[in-house]
Amino acid sequence: MKRYSTLLIVLLILSVFTTACANSEKTEGTDAKNKYEGLTVKIGVQGSGGLFGKAREEKWYETEFEKLGVKVEWAEFLSGPPMTEAMASNKLDFAGLGNMPVIAAQAAGIPIKVISQAIDGKNNVAIIVPTNSTIQSLADLKGKKVAVAKGSNAYNFLYRSLDDAGLKDSDLEIIQLQTDEAQPAFESGGVDAWATWDPYITINTLTGKGKVLTDGEQSGILSPSFYIVREEFANKYPELVTLYLKVLNKSLAWEEANQDVALDRYAKERNIPVEVIKGTLTRSKSINIPVSDEISKELQKTADFQFESKNIRKEIEVSTIIDNQYIEAADKEPLK
């Protein structure tokens, strides 16, 4: 009798153990399935069309994210600062923007991570003047009107360039204008110079409306751009950050393999000549690479200058928000 009682106890223990394991596996499976339930990834872009325009048309992001049950939502912006403001209110997860908006966001305490470098920064930002202008050097800007979008990478480039030339912002009249306002002001003579970025540099130089006074390559003041993510999102869904960069790599691979098609497409989107688009891509070639120590140091120079100029309220260490783990993971395992 004792023998049968012992056997019954053993069977009961095994039954409980098996049930517990089954329930555990069921719970884990349910958790994995529900991890992204109701999640919508919000991707910010500056304007429509371009590299992201092709991806949006082909639904490359939607296709990859929906495999995980995640929806994709797009939001268009005119410049970087509004993008970081959207991140601050949890209304945006990913964005591509210039160096100054990144620095301003970190200084303002907006929790973001820099996940890759988007543009090298040598020729994508410049100070341009009308073709018939008598302005030959930065010193000639004294007493002149210069347009710039406050908080943009061009804003930083302008102020650092003036500092190198021994000029103060009070030596000229700096007019804060977004690109849609600055272009007509530049064409009409409402301003004497314009600190801006591409495609506006190329559009104006190739159409004969303007010429470059100085850019990053000439001055040594780089204006790299970056891809960033909302920090909370990255901490919670690191694999989705890597996926975002993988799809971006796919888009860049398409552009590289179909250059003529891409040029024609981008030209039609903006209703401008192919030559202008070709010049734009030369000045602002899109990349998606880890942020090097050299670029990190250049970004720190900008941050230090902006603090000294009281354009940001506190000193920051930019290396603390640079995180290359996602782009390194994306490069190791590209999309099939």
Short mmCIF file of C-alpha atoms in Angstrom, two decimals:
data_model
loop_
_atom_site.label_atom_id
_atom_site.label_comp_id
_atom_site.label_asym_id
_atom_site.label_seq_id
_atom_site.Cartn_x
_atom_site.Cartn_y
_atom_site.Cartn_z
CA MET A 1 0.00 0.00 0.00
CA LYS A 2 2.87 2.28 0.89
CA ARG A 3 4.42 1.53 -2.49
CA TYR A 4 1.30 2.69 -4.33
CA SER A 5 1.05 5.83 -2.18
CA THR A 6 4.62 6.77 -3.02
CA LEU A 7 3.96 6.20 -6.72
CA LEU A 8 0.84 8.34 -6.57
CA ILE A 9 2.78 11.19 -4.93
CA VAL A 10 5.48 11.02 -7.60
CA LEU A 11 2.87 11.12 -10.36
CA LEU A 12 1.16 14.10 -8.74
CA ILE A 13 4.48 15.97 -8.49
CA LEU A 14 5.27 15.26 -12.15
CA SER A 15 1.79 16.40 -13.15
CA VAL A 16 2.15 19.69 -11.27
CA PHE A 17 5.66 20.25 -12.71
CA THR A 18 4.50 19.56 -16.28
CA THR A 19 1.52 21.85 -15.92
CA ALA A 20 3.69 24.60 -14.50
CA CYS A 21 6.12 24.32 -17.40
CA ALA A 22 3.29 24.37 -19.92
CA ASN A 23 1.80 27.44 -18.30
CA SER A 24 5.20 29.09 -18.22
CA GLU A 25 5.75 28.46 -21.92
CA LYS A 26 2.27 29.71 -22.69
CA THR A 27 2.87 32.88 -20.68
CA GLU A 28 6.22 33.53 -22.35
CA GLY A 29 4.68 33.03 -25.76
CA THR A 30 1.84 35.36 -24.92
CA ASP A 31 4.25 37.97 -23.60
CA ALA A 32 6.30 37.82 -26.80
CA LYS A 33 3.18 38.13 -28.90
CA ASN A 34 1.83 41.03 -26.91
CA LYS A 35 5.12 42.91 -26.56
CA TYR A 36 4.27 45.25 -29.45
CA GLU A 37 0.48 45.15 -29.09
CA GLY A 38 -0.93 48.55 -30.07
CA LEU A 39 2.53 49.97 -30.81
CA THR A 40 2.92 52.58 -33.55
CA VAL A 41 6.40 53.75 -34.54
CA LYS A 42 6.45 57.45 -35.41
CA ILE A 43 9.10 58.37 -37.98
CA GLY A 44 9.94 62.00 -38.68
CA VAL A 45 11.29 63.30 -42.00
CA GLN A 46 12.17 66.76 -43.27
CA GLY A 47 9.83 67.33 -46.18
CA SER A 48 8.44 64.68 -48.47
CA GLY A 49 10.17 62.67 -51.18
CA GLY A 50 13.85 61.90 -51.37
CA LEU A 51 15.35 58.76 -49.90
CA PHE A 52 12.53 58.31 -47.41
CA GLY A 53 10.00 59.09 -50.13
CA LYS A 54 11.05 55.96 -52.01
CA ALA A 55 10.89 53.91 -48.81
CA ARG A 56 7.44 55.27 -48.04
CA GLU A 57 6.17 54.53 -51.54
CA GLU A 58 7.48 50.97 -51.41
CA LYS A 59 6.30 50.62 -47.78
CA TRP A 60 9.65 49.13 -46.80
CA TYR A 61 9.29 50.29 -43.20
CA GLU A 62 5.67 49.23 -42.98
CA THR A 63 6.48 45.79 -44.37
CA GLU A 64 9.28 45.07 -41.91
CA PHE A 65 7.63 46.53 -38.83
CA GLU A 66 4.26 44.94 -39.53
CA LYS A 67 5.93 41.52 -39.44
CA LEU A 68 6.18 42.21 -35.72
CA GLY A 69 2.70 43.65 -35.47
CA VAL A 70 4.00 47.22 -35.29
CA LYS A 71 2.40 50.05 -37.24
CA VAL A 72 4.31 52.94 -38.83
CA GLU A 73 3.25 56.58 -38.83
CA TRP A 74 5.05 59.35 -40.75
CA ALA A 75 5.40 63.01 -39.78
CA GLU A 76 6.91 65.78 -41.94
CA PHE A 77 8.86 68.75 -40.57
CA LEU A 78 10.59 71.82 -42.04
CA SER A 79 13.70 71.56 -39.81
CA GLY A 80 15.28 69.78 -36.87
CA PRO A 81 14.16 71.76 -33.79
CA PRO A 82 10.44 70.96 -34.20
CA MET A 83 11.41 67.28 -34.44
CA THR A 84 13.15 67.25 -31.08
CA GLU A 85 10.23 69.17 -29.59
CA ALA A 86 7.94 66.39 -30.85
CA MET A 87 10.23 63.82 -29.22
CA ALA A 88 10.06 65.73 -25.94
CA SER A 89 6.29 65.22 -25.91
CA ASN A 90 6.56 61.56 -26.99
CA LYS A 91 5.00 62.32 -30.36
CA LEU A 92 8.01 61.18 -32.40
CA ASP A 93 10.37 58.21 -32.14
CA PHE A 94 12.91 58.58 -34.98
CA ALA A 95 14.36 61.56 -36.82
CA GLY A 96 17.25 62.66 -38.99
CA LEU A 97 18.62 66.13 -38.27
CA GLY A 98 21.66 68.37 -38.03
CA ASN A 99 24.22 68.82 -35.29
CA MET A 100 22.82 71.94 -33.63
CA PRO A 101 19.32 70.56 -33.00
CA VAL A 102 20.96 67.50 -31.42
CA ILE A 103 23.04 69.67 -29.09
CA ALA A 104 20.14 71.97 -28.25
CA ALA A 105 17.98 68.96 -27.43
CA GLN A 106 20.57 67.45 -25.11
CA ALA A 107 21.13 70.78 -23.39
CA ALA A 108 17.39 71.15 -22.90
CA GLY A 109 17.24 67.74 -21.24
CA ILE A 110 15.29 66.06 -24.03
CA PRO A 111 16.13 62.34 -23.71
CA ILE A 112 17.51 61.22 -27.08
CA LYS A 113 20.18 58.92 -28.46
CA VAL A 114 22.33 59.48 -31.54
CA ILE A 115 22.26 56.15 -33.36
CA SER A 116 24.24 56.85 -36.55
CA GLN A 117 25.77 59.58 -38.73
CA ALA A 118 23.69 60.70 -41.71
CA ILE A 119 25.91 63.28 -43.54
CA ASP A 120 29.65 63.92 -43.28
CA GLY A 121 29.18 67.68 -42.81
CA LYS A 122 31.76 69.13 -45.20
CA ASN A 123 29.60 70.75 -47.87
CA ASN A 124 25.99 70.41 -46.75
CA VAL A 125 25.89 73.75 -44.91
CA ALA A 126 27.12 77.09 -46.24
CA ILE A 127 26.70 80.83 -46.23
CA ILE A 128 25.56 81.94 -49.67
CA VAL A 129 25.24 85.39 -51.22
CA PRO A 130 23.54 86.59 -54.43
CA THR A 131 25.63 86.00 -57.56
CA ASN A 132 26.07 89.72 -58.16
CA SER A 133 26.93 90.48 -54.52
CA THR A 134 30.08 92.43 -53.71
CA ILE A 135 30.55 90.44 -50.51
CA GLN A 136 33.83 88.56 -50.88
CA SER A 137 34.62 87.46 -47.32
CA LEU A 138 33.04 86.99 -43.92
CA ALA A 139 34.42 90.37 -42.89
CA ASP A 140 32.24 91.94 -45.60
CA LEU A 141 29.12 90.75 -43.76
CA LYS A 142 29.57 93.55 -41.23
CA GLY A 143 26.45 95.72 -41.28
CA LYS A 144 24.64 93.29 -43.61
CA LYS A 145 21.41 91.32 -43.22
CA VAL A 146 21.87 87.56 -42.93
CA ALA A 147 19.02 85.04 -42.87
CA VAL A 148 19.20 81.81 -40.87
CA ALA A 149 16.85 79.35 -39.20
CA LYS A 150 17.34 79.60 -35.46
CA GLY A 151 18.56 76.40 -33.82
CA SER A 152 19.49 74.74 -37.11
CA ASN A 153 22.92 73.40 -38.10
CA ALA A 154 23.26 76.48 -40.33
CA TYR A 155 22.68 78.65 -37.27
CA ASN A 156 25.65 77.06 -35.56
CA PHE A 157 27.78 77.28 -38.71
CA LEU A 158 27.03 80.99 -39.06
CA TYR A 159 27.94 81.85 -35.48
CA ARG A 160 31.12 79.77 -35.43
CA SER A 161 32.17 81.26 -38.78
CA LEU A 162 31.61 84.80 -37.53
CA ASP A 163 33.62 84.03 -34.41
CA ASP A 164 36.53 82.72 -36.50
CA ALA A 165 36.38 85.92 -38.55
CA GLY A 166 36.48 88.08 -35.43
CA LEU A 167 32.89 89.28 -35.82
CA LYS A 168 30.11 89.45 -33.24
CA ASP A 169 26.48 88.84 -34.06
CA SER A 170 25.89 92.50 -33.15
CA ASP A 171 28.15 93.52 -36.04
CA LEU A 172 25.42 92.49 -38.49
CA GLU A 173 21.68 92.00 -38.58
CA ILE A 174 20.77 88.35 -38.20
CA ILE A 175 17.21 87.66 -39.34
CA GLN A 176 15.67 84.39 -38.18
CA LEU A 177 13.75 82.84 -41.06
CA GLN A 178 12.70 79.29 -41.94
CA THR A 179 13.60 78.09 -45.43
CA ASP A 180 10.18 78.81 -46.93
CA GLU A 181 10.58 82.44 -45.85
CA ALA A 182 14.32 82.80 -46.47
CA GLN A 183 14.25 81.70 -50.12
CA PRO A 184 12.00 84.54 -51.36
CA ALA A 185 13.85 87.01 -49.12
CA PHE A 186 17.14 85.92 -50.66
CA GLU A 187 15.82 86.17 -54.22
CA SER A 188 14.23 89.58 -53.69
CA GLY A 189 17.26 91.13 -52.01
CA GLY A 190 15.54 91.30 -48.64
CA VAL A 191 18.67 89.78 -47.11
CA ASP A 192 22.31 90.10 -48.17
CA ALA A 193 23.32 86.55 -47.28
CA TRP A 194 21.77 83.28 -46.17
CA ALA A 195 23.22 80.61 -43.91
CA THR A 196 21.47 77.45 -45.05
CA TRP A 197 21.79 73.80 -46.01
CA ASP A 198 21.22 71.68 -49.06
CA PRO A 199 19.24 71.43 -51.29
CA TYR A 200 18.99 75.23 -51.00
CA ILE A 201 22.73 75.73 -51.54
CA THR A 202 22.72 73.74 -54.77
CA ILE A 203 19.40 75.09 -55.98
CA ASN A 204 20.65 78.66 -55.73
CA THR A 205 24.18 78.09 -57.01
CA LEU A 206 23.24 75.97 -60.03
CA THR A 207 20.36 78.22 -61.03
CA GLY A 208 22.62 81.27 -60.89
CA LYS A 209 20.80 82.91 -58.00
CA GLY A 210 23.65 82.62 -55.54
CA LYS A 211 27.23 81.60 -54.82
CA VAL A 212 28.97 80.04 -51.83
CA LEU A 213 30.80 82.47 -49.56
CA THR A 214 32.08 79.69 -47.32
CA ASP A 215 31.21 76.13 -46.34
CA GLY A 216 32.52 73.46 -43.99
CA GLU A 217 35.25 72.25 -46.29
CA GLN A 218 36.64 75.77 -46.68
CA SER A 219 36.31 76.79 -43.03
CA GLY A 220 36.99 73.48 -41.30
CA ILE A 221 33.74 73.84 -39.37
CA LEU A 222 31.85 70.60 -39.98
CA SER A 223 28.08 70.30 -39.84
CA PRO A 224 27.38 66.56 -39.68
CA SER A 225 23.85 65.26 -39.49
CA PHE A 226 22.63 62.32 -37.47
CA TYR A 227 19.82 59.86 -36.97
CA ILE A 228 18.37 59.96 -33.48
CA VAL A 229 15.81 58.05 -31.47
CA ARG A 230 13.75 58.86 -28.41
CA GLU A 231 15.69 57.36 -25.50
CA GLU A 232 12.74 55.71 -23.78
CA PHE A 233 11.78 54.01 -27.03
CA ALA A 234 15.35 52.76 -27.56
CA ASN A 235 15.60 51.37 -24.04
CA LYS A 236 12.30 49.56 -24.38
CA TYR A 237 12.63 48.36 -27.99
CA PRO A 238 16.35 48.20 -28.94
CA GLU A 239 15.63 45.63 -31.64
CA LEU A 240 13.25 48.07 -33.36
CA VAL A 241 15.96 50.74 -33.42
CA THR A 242 18.22 48.27 -35.20
CA LEU A 243 15.38 47.41 -37.59
CA TYR A 244 14.88 51.09 -38.43
CA LEU A 245 18.55 51.34 -39.43
CA LYS A 246 18.38 48.10 -41.41
CA VAL A 247 15.56 49.47 -43.54
CA LEU A 248 17.52 52.69 -43.95
CA ASN A 249 20.46 50.65 -45.23
CA LYS A 250 18.11 49.00 -47.71
CA SER A 251 17.00 52.43 -48.96
CA LEU A 252 20.60 53.59 -49.37
CA ALA A 253 21.47 50.39 -51.24
CA TRP A 254 18.58 51.05 -53.63
CA GLU A 255 19.78 54.61 -54.24
CA GLU A 256 23.35 53.46 -54.89
CA ALA A 257 22.25 50.72 -57.31
CA ASN A 258 19.76 52.95 -59.15
CA GLN A 259 21.43 56.35 -59.29
CA ASP A 260 19.92 57.53 -62.58
CA VAL A 261 16.44 56.43 -61.54
CA ALA A 262 16.89 58.05 -58.13
CA LEU A 263 18.10 61.34 -59.63
CA ASP A 264 15.16 61.48 -62.02
CA ARG A 265 12.74 60.63 -59.24
CA TYR A 266 14.06 63.25 -56.84
CA ALA A 267 14.09 65.90 -59.58
CA LYS A 268 10.45 65.28 -60.44
CA GLU A 269 9.47 65.37 -56.76
CA ARG A 270 10.93 68.84 -56.34
CA ASN A 271 10.19 70.01 -59.88
CA ILE A 272 13.81 71.05 -60.38
CA PRO A 273 16.47 69.99 -62.93
CA VAL A 274 18.30 66.70 -62.49
CA GLU A 275 21.58 68.63 -62.41
CA VAL A 276 20.45 70.37 -59.23
CA ILE A 277 19.61 67.06 -57.59
CA LYS A 278 22.93 65.61 -58.66
CA GLY A 279 24.72 68.56 -57.09
CA THR A 280 22.67 68.17 -53.92
CA LEU A 281 23.57 64.51 -53.55
CA THR A 282 27.22 65.39 -54.08
CA ARG A 283 27.14 68.01 -51.34
CA SER A 284 24.91 66.06 -48.98
CA LYS A 285 25.43 62.40 -49.75
CA SER A 286 23.40 60.29 -47.36
CA ILE A 287 25.28 57.79 -45.23
CA ASN A 288 24.39 55.56 -42.31
CA ILE A 289 27.53 54.80 -40.33
CA PRO A 290 28.75 54.66 -36.73
CA VAL A 291 29.70 58.02 -35.22
CA SER A 292 33.50 58.18 -35.13
CA ASP A 293 35.60 59.67 -32.33
CA GLU A 294 36.59 62.46 -34.73
CA ILE A 295 32.98 63.43 -35.38
CA SER A 296 32.16 63.14 -31.69
CA LYS A 297 34.97 65.59 -30.91
CA GLU A 298 33.75 68.00 -33.59
CA LEU A 299 30.26 67.82 -32.15
CA GLN A 300 31.72 68.58 -28.73
CA LYS A 301 33.45 71.68 -30.15
CA THR A 302 30.09 72.91 -31.36
CA ALA A 303 28.50 72.20 -27.98
CA ASP A 304 31.26 74.06 -26.14
CA PHE A 305 31.00 77.03 -28.49
CA GLN A 306 27.25 77.21 -28.13
CA PHE A 307 27.57 77.17 -24.32
CA GLU A 308 30.21 79.88 -24.35
CA SER A 309 27.96 81.92 -26.65
CA LYS A 310 25.04 81.36 -24.24
CA ASN A 311 22.95 79.77 -26.98
CA ILE A 312 22.55 76.73 -24.72
CA ARG A 313 22.17 77.03 -20.97
CA LYS A 314 24.42 74.28 -19.69
CA GLU A 315 27.59 72.42 -20.55
CA ILE A 316 27.04 68.98 -22.01
CA GLU A 317 29.11 65.92 -22.84
CA VAL A 318 27.87 64.79 -26.26
CA SER A 319 29.56 61.39 -26.09
CA THR A 320 27.01 60.35 -23.46
CA ILE A 321 24.16 60.33 -26.00
CA ILE A 322 26.08 58.62 -28.83
CA ASP A 323 25.27 54.92 -29.03
CA ASN A 324 26.67 52.96 -31.97
CA GLN A 325 25.38 49.56 -30.86
CA TYR A 326 22.31 49.76 -33.09
CA ILE A 327 24.07 50.63 -36.35
CA GLU A 328 26.75 48.03 -35.63
CA ALA A 329 24.03 45.41 -35.16
CA ALA A 330 22.24 46.56 -38.33
CA ASP A 331 25.45 46.25 -40.36
CA LYS A 332 26.11 42.74 -39.06
CA GLU A 333 22.73 41.37 -40.10
CA PRO A 334 21.27 43.22 -43.10
CA LEU A 335 17.73 42.60 -44.30
CA LYS A 336 17.33 39.68 -46.65
#
